[in-house]
XYZ file of N, CA, C and O in Angstrom:
632
model
N -56.953 72.426 105.227
C -56.534 71.177 104.618
C -55.224 70.737 105.269
O -54.333 71.530 105.485
N -55.124 69.464 105.540
C -53.981 68.888 106.231
C -53.051 68.231 105.211
O -53.486 67.367 104.457
N -51.788 68.638 105.153
C -50.837 68.049 104.209
C -50.258 66.736 104.690
O -49.478 66.110 103.990
N -50.587 66.326 105.898
C -50.051 65.077 106.435
C -50.845 63.868 105.965
O -50.419 62.740 106.151
N -52.009 64.064 105.375
C -52.836 62.953 104.930
C -53.456 63.214 103.574
O -53.744 64.369 103.222
N -53.635 62.146 102.811
C -54.238 62.220 101.484
C -55.234 61.083 101.320
O -55.055 60.008 101.888
N -56.249 61.319 100.516
C -57.158 60.249 100.110
C -56.601 59.695 98.808
O -56.480 60.430 97.822
N -56.232 58.418 98.804
C -55.607 57.833 97.615
C -56.546 56.916 96.840
O -56.241 56.511 95.726
N -57.704 56.579 97.426
C -58.680 55.747 96.719
C -60.039 55.891 97.382
O -60.140 55.888 98.600
N -61.062 55.991 96.553
C -62.452 55.897 96.984
C -63.177 55.102 95.913
O -63.082 55.436 94.728
N -63.854 54.052 96.329
C -64.570 53.228 95.357
C -64.915 51.879 95.941
O -64.835 51.674 97.160
N -65.254 50.936 95.079
C -65.671 49.621 95.565
C -64.509 48.803 96.123
O -63.366 48.962 95.709
N -64.843 47.927 97.053
C -63.864 46.993 97.599
C -63.575 45.914 96.569
O -64.474 45.462 95.858
N -62.328 45.488 96.507
C -61.927 44.428 95.589
C -61.994 43.041 96.235
O -61.733 42.042 95.573
N -62.325 42.992 97.507
C -62.390 41.698 98.173
C -63.568 40.904 97.631
O -64.636 41.452 97.351
N -63.371 39.623 97.477
C -64.346 38.718 96.879
C -65.742 38.917 97.478
O -65.920 38.806 98.679
N -66.696 39.267 96.633
C -68.071 39.415 97.063
C -68.403 40.736 97.725
O -69.525 40.928 98.183
N -67.455 41.673 97.787
C -67.702 42.933 98.492
C -67.737 44.148 97.562
O -67.714 45.278 98.020
N -67.800 43.916 96.259
C -67.690 45.028 95.312
C -68.837 46.031 95.419
O -68.740 47.128 94.893
N -69.912 45.676 96.106
C -71.010 46.629 96.263
C -70.769 47.587 97.431
O -71.514 48.536 97.621
N -69.724 47.347 98.200
C -69.429 48.197 99.367
C -68.315 49.183 99.024
O -67.266 48.795 98.544
N -68.560 50.462 99.286
C -67.554 51.485 99.016
C -66.579 51.597 100.178
O -66.957 51.533 101.344
N -65.329 51.770 99.804
C -64.258 51.933 100.777
C -63.467 53.187 100.440
O -63.617 53.758 99.358
N -62.614 53.581 101.369
C -61.743 54.734 101.165
C -60.372 54.374 101.736
O -60.279 53.634 102.717
N -59.325 54.860 101.083
C -57.963 54.609 101.569
C -57.271 55.948 101.798
O -57.252 56.816 100.911
N -56.735 56.099 102.994
C -56.012 57.304 103.388
C -54.539 56.966 103.545
O -54.188 55.917 104.084
N -53.686 57.862 103.107
C -52.255 57.747 103.333
C -51.873 58.863 104.284
O -52.089 60.042 103.985
N -51.340 58.515 105.469
C -50.990 59.524 106.470
C -49.509 59.415 106.828
O -48.833 58.473 106.450
N -49.049 60.396 107.584
C -47.649 60.414 108.000
C -46.730 60.956 106.937
O -45.533 60.678 106.933
N -47.258 61.729 106.024
C -46.487 62.221 104.885
C -45.523 63.323 105.302
O -44.353 63.301 104.932
N -46.003 64.274 106.086
C -45.159 65.411 106.454
C -44.703 65.379 107.906
O -43.729 66.032 108.246
N -45.405 64.647 108.744
C -45.039 64.596 110.154
C -44.338 63.281 110.476
O -44.575 62.267 109.831
N -43.506 63.311 111.480
C -42.809 62.113 111.914
C -43.763 61.239 112.713
O -44.488 61.716 113.572
N -43.735 59.964 112.427
C -44.581 59.000 113.136
C -43.846 58.506 114.381
O -42.633 58.346 114.371
N -44.590 58.281 115.429
C -43.951 57.858 116.683
C -44.245 56.391 117.018
O -44.112 55.980 118.163
N -44.619 55.576 116.027
C -44.892 54.167 116.272
C -43.571 53.446 116.540
O -42.741 53.310 115.647
N -43.381 52.986 117.767
C -42.095 52.369 118.126
C -41.908 50.997 117.486
O -40.788 50.511 117.393
N -42.981 50.361 117.012
C -42.851 49.049 116.368
C -42.444 49.159 114.904
O -41.620 48.397 114.423
N -43.033 50.126 114.182
C -42.744 50.240 112.751
C -41.705 51.299 112.428
O -41.111 51.274 111.363
N -41.530 52.253 113.322
C -40.659 53.380 113.018
C -41.408 54.421 112.206
O -42.632 54.362 112.058
N -40.691 55.366 111.667
C -41.283 56.473 110.930
C -41.628 56.027 109.511
O -40.756 55.951 108.648
N -42.885 55.696 109.293
C -43.368 55.256 107.989
C -44.666 55.994 107.667
O -45.399 56.378 108.578
N -44.946 56.169 106.371
C -46.288 56.583 106.002
C -47.194 55.377 106.227
O -46.745 54.231 106.180
N -48.461 55.637 106.508
C -49.401 54.572 106.860
C -50.582 54.598 105.898
O -51.180 55.649 105.682
N -50.939 53.445 105.355
C -52.105 53.310 104.492
C -53.243 52.715 105.314
O -53.113 51.625 105.862
N -54.339 53.448 105.398
C -55.520 53.046 106.163
C -56.634 52.759 105.176
O -57.005 53.630 104.386
N -57.211 51.559 105.224
C -58.273 51.162 104.307
C -59.528 50.958 105.148
O -59.538 50.129 106.057
N -60.583 51.734 104.842
C -61.757 51.749 105.715
C -63.045 51.817 104.917
O -63.040 52.166 103.743
N -64.133 51.522 105.598
C -65.453 51.708 105.018
C -65.637 53.190 104.720
O -65.271 54.041 105.535
N -66.200 53.510 103.568
C -66.437 54.911 103.230
C -67.650 55.465 103.962
O -67.757 56.675 104.154
N -68.536 54.579 104.385
C -69.824 55.014 104.917
C -69.947 54.999 106.430
O -70.925 55.510 106.969
N -68.992 54.394 107.115
C -69.095 54.284 108.574
C -67.716 54.302 109.200
O -66.768 53.719 108.660
N -67.611 54.973 110.349
C -66.357 54.956 111.107
C -66.008 53.509 111.440
O -66.900 52.655 111.534
N -64.727 53.196 111.601
C -64.320 51.805 111.825
C -65.046 51.111 112.977
O -65.414 49.939 112.854
N -65.268 51.806 114.076
C -65.957 51.179 115.203
C -67.415 50.866 114.856
O -67.950 49.841 115.276
N -68.054 51.722 114.058
C -69.431 51.451 113.616
C -69.461 50.342 112.575
O -70.360 49.505 112.575
N -68.482 50.340 111.664
C -68.403 49.289 110.645
C -68.228 47.916 111.297
O -68.805 46.928 110.835
N -67.458 47.860 112.359
C -67.280 46.602 113.092
C -68.610 46.123 113.669
O -68.970 44.953 113.552
N -69.375 47.035 114.263
C -70.666 46.680 114.872
C -71.669 46.164 113.845
O -72.441 45.249 114.129
N -71.678 46.771 112.652
C -72.676 46.416 111.641
C -72.220 45.321 110.688
O -73.014 44.830 109.894
N -70.934 44.985 110.728
C -70.397 43.988 109.802
C -69.883 44.584 108.507
O -69.372 43.866 107.648
N -69.986 45.903 108.345
C -69.501 46.560 107.130
C -67.986 46.489 107.010
O -67.442 46.699 105.924
N -67.300 46.148 108.096
C -65.842 46.026 108.049
C -65.385 44.859 107.179
O -64.217 44.788 106.814
N -66.293 43.983 106.788
C -65.917 42.869 105.912
C -65.363 43.381 104.579
O -64.539 42.722 103.955
N -65.775 44.570 104.166
C -65.293 45.144 102.908
C -63.821 45.516 102.957
O -63.166 45.615 101.924
N -63.268 45.715 104.165
C -61.852 46.060 104.290
C -61.044 44.982 105.004
O -59.824 44.947 104.887
N -61.708 44.103 105.719
C -61.017 43.035 106.449
C -61.163 41.676 105.766
O -60.352 40.784 105.994
N -62.197 41.511 104.974
C -62.401 40.264 104.255
C -62.444 39.061 105.176
O -63.071 39.078 106.231
N -61.713 38.028 104.795
C -61.711 36.759 105.521
C -60.662 36.702 106.628
O -60.280 35.615 107.051
N -60.212 37.829 107.098
C -59.198 37.832 108.151
C -59.709 37.060 109.362
O -60.786 37.350 109.880
N -58.949 36.082 109.837
C -59.394 35.298 110.997
C -59.417 36.104 112.301
O -60.014 35.671 113.282
N -58.796 37.286 112.312
C -58.788 38.124 113.509
C -59.947 39.117 113.538
O -60.176 39.774 114.552
N -60.674 39.207 112.420
C -61.756 40.190 112.285
C -62.801 40.009 113.383
O -63.370 38.952 113.560
N -63.025 41.089 114.117
C -64.063 41.106 115.143
C -63.760 40.290 116.384
O -64.585 40.211 117.286
N -62.583 39.688 116.454
C -62.264 38.845 117.603
C -61.022 39.350 118.312
O -61.091 40.004 119.332
N -59.877 39.037 117.750
C -58.606 39.335 118.417
C -57.738 40.308 117.628
O -56.530 40.316 117.791
N -58.344 41.115 116.773
C -57.572 42.066 115.987
C -56.765 42.960 116.920
O -57.280 43.483 117.904
N -55.503 43.138 116.590
C -54.615 43.937 117.434
C -54.798 45.442 117.221
O -54.319 46.249 118.001
N -55.495 45.831 116.165
C -55.701 47.247 115.894
C -56.821 47.771 116.789
O -57.922 47.226 116.803
N -56.518 48.828 117.511
C -57.523 49.450 118.379
C -58.300 50.458 117.533
O -57.929 51.624 117.435
N -59.393 49.975 116.934
C -60.103 50.774 115.931
C -60.714 52.055 116.481
O -60.955 52.989 115.730
N -60.948 52.114 117.766
C -61.510 53.321 118.361
C -60.491 54.436 118.523
O -60.847 55.553 118.893
N -59.240 54.139 118.247
C -58.178 55.146 118.421
C -57.741 55.683 117.059
O -58.469 56.429 116.427
N -56.554 55.318 116.598
C -55.995 55.899 115.367
C -56.904 55.705 114.148
O -57.147 56.675 113.414
N -57.414 54.489 113.874
C -58.269 54.369 112.681
C -59.476 55.304 112.713
O -59.810 55.934 111.712
N -60.109 55.413 113.859
C -61.274 56.298 113.972
C -60.860 57.755 113.763
O -61.551 58.513 113.070
N -59.733 58.167 114.310
C -59.252 59.543 114.135
C -58.956 59.849 112.674
O -59.299 60.927 112.176
N -58.319 58.898 111.993
C -58.005 59.090 110.573
C -59.301 59.191 109.772
O -59.451 60.066 108.920
N -60.255 58.312 110.039
C -61.535 58.321 109.333
C -62.267 59.641 109.562
O -62.787 60.240 108.621
N -62.304 60.108 110.804
C -62.981 61.371 111.112
C -62.313 62.547 110.398
O -62.999 63.423 109.853
N -60.988 62.566 110.384
C -60.271 63.643 109.685
C -60.573 63.603 108.194
O -60.843 64.634 107.568
N -60.556 62.416 107.619
C -60.843 62.281 106.194
C -62.258 62.681 105.841
O -62.495 63.365 104.833
N -63.202 62.293 106.663
C -64.602 62.609 106.377
C -64.974 64.042 106.710
O -66.038 64.509 106.301
N -64.126 64.746 107.425
C -64.417 66.149 107.719
C -63.720 67.080 106.730
O -63.747 68.298 106.894
N -63.076 66.510 105.710
C -62.447 67.324 104.674
C -61.032 67.761 104.981
O -60.498 68.635 104.304
N -60.389 67.162 105.972
C -59.028 67.578 106.322
C -57.969 67.019 105.368
O -56.859 67.536 105.324
N -58.299 65.954 104.637
C -57.355 65.377 103.682
C -57.846 65.651 102.269
O -59.021 65.532 101.979
N -56.924 65.986 101.393
C -57.316 66.201 100.007
C -57.210 64.907 99.216
O -56.447 64.008 99.571
N -57.967 64.852 98.153
C -57.971 63.683 97.275
C -56.954 63.903 96.166
O -56.909 64.982 95.562
N -56.152 62.890 95.907
C -55.202 62.984 94.796
C -55.961 62.973 93.480
O -56.848 62.154 93.267
N -55.622 63.891 92.603
C -56.317 64.006 91.325
C -55.854 62.952 90.322
O -56.640 62.421 89.554
N -54.552 62.643 90.325
C -54.021 61.697 89.341
C -52.617 61.257 89.755
O -52.072 61.738 90.746
N -52.044 60.368 88.979
C -50.725 59.818 89.304
C -49.630 60.887 89.274
O -48.711 60.851 90.086
N -49.728 61.853 88.357
C -48.706 62.904 88.297
C -48.711 63.733 89.572
O -47.671 64.096 90.091
N -49.895 64.054 90.060
C -49.983 64.818 91.306
C -49.403 64.001 92.456
O -48.693 64.530 93.304
N -49.677 62.710 92.472
C -49.143 61.841 93.521
C -47.620 61.852 93.485
O -46.964 61.980 94.524
N -47.042 61.748 92.307
C -45.585 61.750 92.198
C -45.002 63.069 92.682
O -43.982 63.091 93.359
N -45.657 64.177 92.352
C -45.170 65.495 92.770
C -45.255 65.649 94.285
O -44.322 66.111 94.936
N -46.369 65.227 94.885
C -46.575 65.400 96.317
C -45.782 64.414 97.167
O -45.434 64.713 98.298
N -45.544 63.252 96.625
C -44.958 62.187 97.432
C -43.496 61.917 97.111
O -42.956 60.878 97.478
N -42.829 62.856 96.443
C -41.393 62.702 96.186
C -40.674 62.602 97.528
O -40.945 63.364 98.451
N -39.761 61.671 97.646
C -39.024 61.493 98.895
C -39.855 60.832 99.977
O -39.558 60.962 101.160
N -40.877 60.122 99.556
C -41.759 59.448 100.497
C -40.982 58.505 101.408
O -40.086 57.799 100.972
N -41.365 58.517 102.661
C -40.762 57.608 103.644
C -41.181 56.178 103.334
O -42.076 55.962 102.521
N -40.595 55.211 104.004
C -41.096 53.849 103.840
C -42.594 53.808 104.137
O -43.110 54.649 104.874
N -43.280 52.835 103.572
C -44.735 52.791 103.670
C -45.217 51.485 104.299
O -44.691 50.421 104.000
N -46.216 51.619 105.138
C -46.896 50.460 105.730
C -48.237 50.312 105.022
O -49.136 51.132 105.186
N -48.359 49.278 104.214
C -49.588 49.012 103.479
C -50.546 48.257 104.387
O -50.368 47.072 104.640
N -51.534 48.958 104.901
C -52.517 48.309 105.745
C -52.308 48.525 107.225
O -52.285 47.564 107.990
N -52.139 49.771 107.662
C -52.121 50.051 109.097
C -53.453 49.609 109.685
O -53.541 49.165 110.821
N -54.510 49.721 108.890
C -55.817 49.137 109.191
C -56.443 48.787 107.856
O -56.361 49.550 106.900
N -57.034 47.632 107.770
C -57.643 47.166 106.532
C -56.645 46.365 105.713
O -55.435 46.455 105.898
N -57.175 45.555 104.837
C -56.356 44.667 104.014
C -56.048 45.319 102.673
O -56.972 45.744 101.970
N -54.782 45.415 102.286
C -54.425 46.026 101.005
C -55.114 45.371 99.808
O -55.308 46.012 98.777
N -55.517 44.104 99.935
C -56.196 43.422 98.830
C -57.579 44.008 98.553
O -58.172 43.723 97.520
N -58.098 44.849 99.443
C -59.385 45.501 99.212
C -59.265 46.591 98.146
O -60.259 47.015 97.569
N -58.039 47.034 97.869
C -57.803 48.089 96.886
C -57.483 47.487 95.523
O -56.958 46.375 95.428
N -57.758 48.223 94.454
C -57.375 47.740 93.128
C -55.863 47.525 93.039
O -55.080 48.278 93.640
N -55.469 46.548 92.286
C -54.052 46.225 92.100
C -53.258 47.452 91.656
O -52.159 47.705 92.155
N -53.807 48.248 90.752
C -53.091 49.423 90.233
C -52.781 50.430 91.335
O -51.721 51.061 91.313
N -53.674 50.593 92.300
C -53.454 51.536 93.398
C -52.282 51.067 94.258
O -51.383 51.844 94.591
N -52.275 49.788 94.609
C -51.193 49.238 95.438
C -49.861 49.328 94.688
O -48.842 49.727 95.260
N -49.857 48.981 93.411
C -48.614 49.037 92.633
C -48.087 50.467 92.538
O -46.885 50.695 92.638
N -48.983 51.435 92.356
C -48.545 52.828 92.281
C -47.945 53.284 93.606
O -46.903 53.933 93.634
N -48.577 52.927 94.713
C -48.037 53.304 96.024
C -46.688 52.634 96.268
O -45.762 53.258 96.783
N -46.574 51.370 95.899
C -45.297 50.661 96.058
C -44.208 51.337 95.218
O -43.074 51.506 95.679
N -44.559 51.746 94.010
C -43.593 52.446 93.151
C -43.192 53.792 93.755
O -42.018 54.157 93.727
N -44.176 54.529 94.291
C -43.884 55.839 94.882
C -42.983 55.723 96.108
O -42.246 56.648 96.430
N -43.054 54.577 96.786
C -42.194 54.378 97.963
C -40.848 53.768 97.562
O -40.070 53.384 98.420
N -40.616 53.682 96.258
C -39.370 53.128 95.718
C -39.124 51.710 96.231
O -37.985 51.328 96.506
N -40.208 50.954 96.395
C -40.090 49.565 96.841
C -39.796 49.413 98.324
O -39.551 48.320 98.797
N -39.833 50.504 99.062
C -39.519 50.472 100.492
C -40.828 50.456 101.286
O -41.270 51.468 101.813
N -41.475 49.291 101.314
C -42.774 49.161 101.968
C -42.879 47.807 102.670
O -42.094 46.897 102.428
N -43.872 47.715 103.531
C -44.188 46.464 104.205
C -45.698 46.332 104.241
O -46.421 47.322 104.128
N -46.188 45.138 104.383
C -47.628 44.930 104.446
C -47.928 43.444 104.500
O -47.053 42.598 104.309
N -49.170 43.134 104.772
C -49.599 41.746 104.839
C -51.064 41.662 104.441
O -51.829 42.590 104.674
N -51.438 40.553 103.848
C -52.827 40.284 103.518
C -53.195 38.876 103.955
O -52.379 37.955 103.843
N -54.412 38.730 104.444
C -54.942 37.400 104.743
C -55.613 36.806 103.508
O -56.123 35.698 103.560
N -55.599 37.525 102.412
C -56.309 37.094 101.204
C -55.413 36.323 100.234
O -55.859 35.947 99.165
N -54.178 36.062 100.578
C -53.229 35.517 99.618
C -53.619 34.138 99.095
O -53.190 33.736 98.013
N -54.468 33.413 99.780
C -54.901 32.093 99.291
C -56.120 32.170 98.385
O -56.478 31.194 97.755
N -56.783 33.323 98.339
C -57.991 33.482 97.533
C -57.601 33.601 96.062
O -56.861 34.502 95.688
N -58.114 32.708 95.203
C -57.744 32.757 93.781
C -58.149 34.066 93.100
O -57.591 34.424 92.073
N -59.102 34.798 93.678
C -59.502 36.091 93.117
C -58.397 37.141 93.295
O -58.421 38.182 92.646
N -57.439 36.877 94.168
C -56.389 37.853 94.468
C -55.018 37.338 94.050
O -54.040 37.496 94.752
N -54.930 36.764 92.900
C -53.659 36.166 92.442
C -52.540 37.177 92.273
O -51.382 36.819 92.288
N -52.855 38.451 92.120
C -51.814 39.457 91.921
C -51.007 39.687 93.187
O -49.924 40.247 93.142
N -51.516 39.265 94.353
C -50.830 39.519 95.621
C -49.552 38.801 95.636
O -48.775 38.347 95.885
C-alpha cells in the first residue's frame, strides 16, 4: 500500500446528466515532494472514470463524466492523459492507494496537508459538494482549482 495516495471518492459523477457514470477521485502527493515547477509542492486531486483509464475514457467518450462541458475536452486539453493521469489511475486500480473510511480518518492522515490542487485532471464539480468542502477544510483553505461548470445552474455551490 502506498501512503502517497488515497482514494477520497468513488461513486456517481455530479456533472449534469452524468450521474449514471461512476468516477473515482485520488489525492496524491501526500508524503512525497512534488516536482511540478508550475504549481510547486502541492497535493493533487485527480478525478477520473472509475471504469476506464483516462486515455481509454477519452477514446470512448466516458471522460465526459469528469470533464463535463469543458471546451478543451478532447481537443486542446493541456493535460497529457497518457502520462501522470494514467499512472495515477493504474496505481489506484491496482490497489496501491487505500480508501479513506471516514472524515475522522481523513483528518488523522492529512494533518499538516500541503496546499492542494483541486483538479490536476478532471473537474472538481464532478464530485459531491461535501467532498470538495471537506478537502478544502483539510487543506486549511490553502487550495487552488478551476471548473468550467461555474455557469451551469446545477452547480450553484461552486
